[in-house]
Amino acid sequence: MARINEPEPALEDTATTAWAASDETRYRLVGAELESQALREEVEGLRRALRTHPVIDMARGIIMATASCTPNEAWQVLVHVSQHTNVKLRDIAQRIVDAVGGPPPPRPVRTALRSALAALPDSTAR
């Protein structure tokens, strides 16, 4: 039973409490959406890596077999060509793999590839 002399909560206090709860809910929703977006981007990046990793490994193998170099040196060749042609590394790798049974890579890629291979240690033996 309510007491007659007991004061009712002020309407202002109720509104302040409601706004605070509403702000907290909005804050949590925005945080959850940002986290969800970051996770979607991470998943897409991992999917892309899974698609391109085999092609990059094949290109490294081709370079290793052609230039008698180490896996790390083959990687450095791919990085060098990518940086000097302004073409993504995965695209360079695909062009090298495609060139095994098809037309050679474009001239800028071939030029950068020759330059990178010449810079390898003991390049005169190749």
Short mmCIF file of C-alpha atoms in Angstrom, two decimals:
data_model
loop_
_atom_site.label_atom_id
_atom_site.label_comp_id
_atom_site.label_asym_id
_atom_site.label_seq_id
_atom_site.Cartn_x
_atom_site.Cartn_y
_atom_site.Cartn_z
CA MET A 1 0.00 0.00 0.00
CA ALA A 2 1.32 3.40 -0.99
CA ARG A 3 1.73 6.04 1.62
CA ILE A 4 -0.04 9.27 0.99
CA ASN A 5 2.82 11.52 2.07
CA GLU A 6 5.50 9.66 0.07
CA PRO A 7 6.78 11.83 -2.82
CA GLU A 8 6.42 10.55 -6.37
CA PRO A 9 9.66 10.35 -8.40
CA ALA A 10 10.13 13.58 -10.23
CA LEU A 11 9.21 13.49 -13.88
CA GLU A 12 12.57 15.07 -14.68
CA ASP A 13 14.46 12.26 -12.94
CA THR A 14 12.47 9.67 -14.89
CA ALA A 15 13.22 11.41 -18.20
CA THR A 16 16.93 11.67 -17.36
CA THR A 17 17.06 7.99 -16.49
CA ALA A 18 15.23 7.07 -19.72
CA TRP A 19 17.61 9.18 -21.83
CA ALA A 20 20.64 7.67 -20.12
CA ALA A 21 19.36 4.16 -20.81
CA SER A 22 18.57 5.12 -24.39
CA ASP A 23 22.07 6.57 -24.87
CA GLU A 24 23.65 3.44 -23.42
CA THR A 25 21.60 1.26 -25.76
CA ARG A 26 22.60 3.36 -28.77
CA TYR A 27 26.24 3.25 -27.70
CA ARG A 28 26.13 -0.54 -27.43
CA LEU A 29 24.39 -0.89 -30.81
CA VAL A 30 26.95 1.33 -32.55
CA GLY A 31 29.78 -0.61 -30.90
CA ALA A 32 28.26 -3.91 -31.99
CA GLU A 33 27.83 -2.66 -35.55
CA LEU A 34 31.45 -1.45 -35.71
CA GLU A 35 32.69 -4.78 -34.38
CA SER A 36 30.49 -6.64 -36.85
CA GLN A 37 31.85 -4.57 -39.74
CA ALA A 38 35.44 -5.18 -38.65
CA LEU A 39 34.77 -8.92 -38.48
CA ARG A 40 33.18 -8.92 -41.95
CA GLU A 41 36.26 -7.14 -43.35
CA GLU A 42 38.59 -9.60 -41.61
CA VAL A 43 36.66 -12.58 -42.99
CA GLU A 44 36.79 -11.13 -46.50
CA GLY A 45 40.53 -10.59 -46.17
CA LEU A 46 41.02 -14.18 -45.03
CA ARG A 47 38.91 -15.46 -47.92
CA ARG A 48 40.97 -13.41 -50.37
CA ALA A 49 44.18 -14.79 -48.85
CA LEU A 50 42.90 -18.35 -49.20
CA ARG A 51 42.12 -17.72 -52.87
CA THR A 52 45.45 -16.07 -53.71
CA HIS A 53 47.88 -18.01 -51.53
CA PRO A 54 48.14 -21.03 -53.87
CA VAL A 55 48.85 -18.81 -56.89
CA ILE A 56 51.54 -16.91 -55.01
CA ASP A 57 53.13 -20.19 -53.92
CA MET A 58 53.10 -21.47 -57.50
CA ALA A 59 54.76 -18.27 -58.73
CA ARG A 60 57.40 -18.59 -56.01
CA GLY A 61 58.03 -22.16 -57.11
CA ILE A 62 58.40 -21.08 -60.73
CA ILE A 63 60.87 -18.37 -59.74
CA MET A 64 62.78 -20.78 -57.49
CA ALA A 65 63.04 -23.36 -60.29
CA THR A 66 63.96 -20.80 -62.92
CA ALA A 67 66.47 -18.81 -60.87
CA SER A 68 67.75 -21.50 -58.49
CA CYS A 69 66.94 -19.32 -55.52
CA THR A 70 65.54 -19.79 -52.04
CA PRO A 71 61.86 -19.37 -51.13
CA ASN A 72 62.68 -16.08 -49.40
CA GLU A 73 64.55 -14.79 -52.45
CA ALA A 74 61.62 -15.77 -54.67
CA TRP A 75 59.32 -13.84 -52.34
CA GLN A 76 61.60 -10.81 -52.55
CA VAL A 77 61.51 -11.04 -56.35
CA LEU A 78 57.70 -10.95 -56.28
CA VAL A 79 57.73 -8.00 -53.89
CA HIS A 80 60.27 -6.14 -56.04
CA VAL A 81 58.26 -6.68 -59.22
CA SER A 82 55.04 -5.64 -57.50
CA GLN A 83 56.57 -2.46 -56.10
CA HIS A 84 58.30 -1.48 -59.35
CA THR A 85 55.28 -2.06 -61.56
CA ASN A 86 52.63 -0.77 -59.14
CA VAL A 87 50.70 -4.03 -59.62
CA LYS A 88 49.36 -6.07 -56.72
CA LEU A 89 51.59 -8.98 -55.78
CA ARG A 90 48.80 -11.52 -56.28
CA ASP A 91 48.30 -10.18 -59.84
CA ILE A 92 52.04 -10.44 -60.55
CA ALA A 93 51.97 -14.03 -59.28
CA GLN A 94 48.98 -14.84 -61.50
CA ARG A 95 50.73 -13.38 -64.55
CA ILE A 96 53.85 -15.47 -63.87
CA VAL A 97 51.77 -18.64 -63.46
CA ASP A 98 49.76 -17.86 -66.59
CA ALA A 99 52.98 -17.30 -68.55
CA VAL A 100 54.03 -20.93 -68.05
CA GLY A 101 51.55 -22.16 -70.63
CA GLY A 102 50.56 -18.95 -72.32
CA PRO A 103 51.81 -15.57 -73.42
CA PRO A 104 54.57 -13.87 -71.42
CA PRO A 105 53.71 -11.23 -68.83
CA PRO A 106 53.50 -7.62 -70.02
CA ARG A 107 56.79 -5.88 -70.79
CA PRO A 108 56.90 -3.78 -67.55
CA VAL A 109 56.50 -6.97 -65.50
CA ARG A 110 59.20 -8.78 -67.51
CA THR A 111 61.56 -5.82 -67.12
CA ALA A 112 61.03 -5.64 -63.35
CA LEU A 113 61.34 -9.42 -63.10
CA ARG A 114 64.70 -9.39 -64.94
CA SER A 115 65.90 -6.57 -62.68
CA ALA A 116 64.87 -8.42 -59.51
CA LEU A 117 66.45 -11.67 -60.66
CA ALA A 118 69.69 -9.87 -61.56
CA ALA A 119 69.83 -8.42 -58.05
CA LEU A 120 69.77 -11.86 -56.42
CA PRO A 121 73.02 -13.10 -54.87
CA ASP A 122 75.13 -15.14 -57.35
CA SER A 123 72.95 -13.87 -60.21
CA THR A 124 75.84 -14.34 -62.64
CA ALA A 125 75.58 -18.10 -62.20
CA ARG A 126 72.00 -18.06 -63.55
#
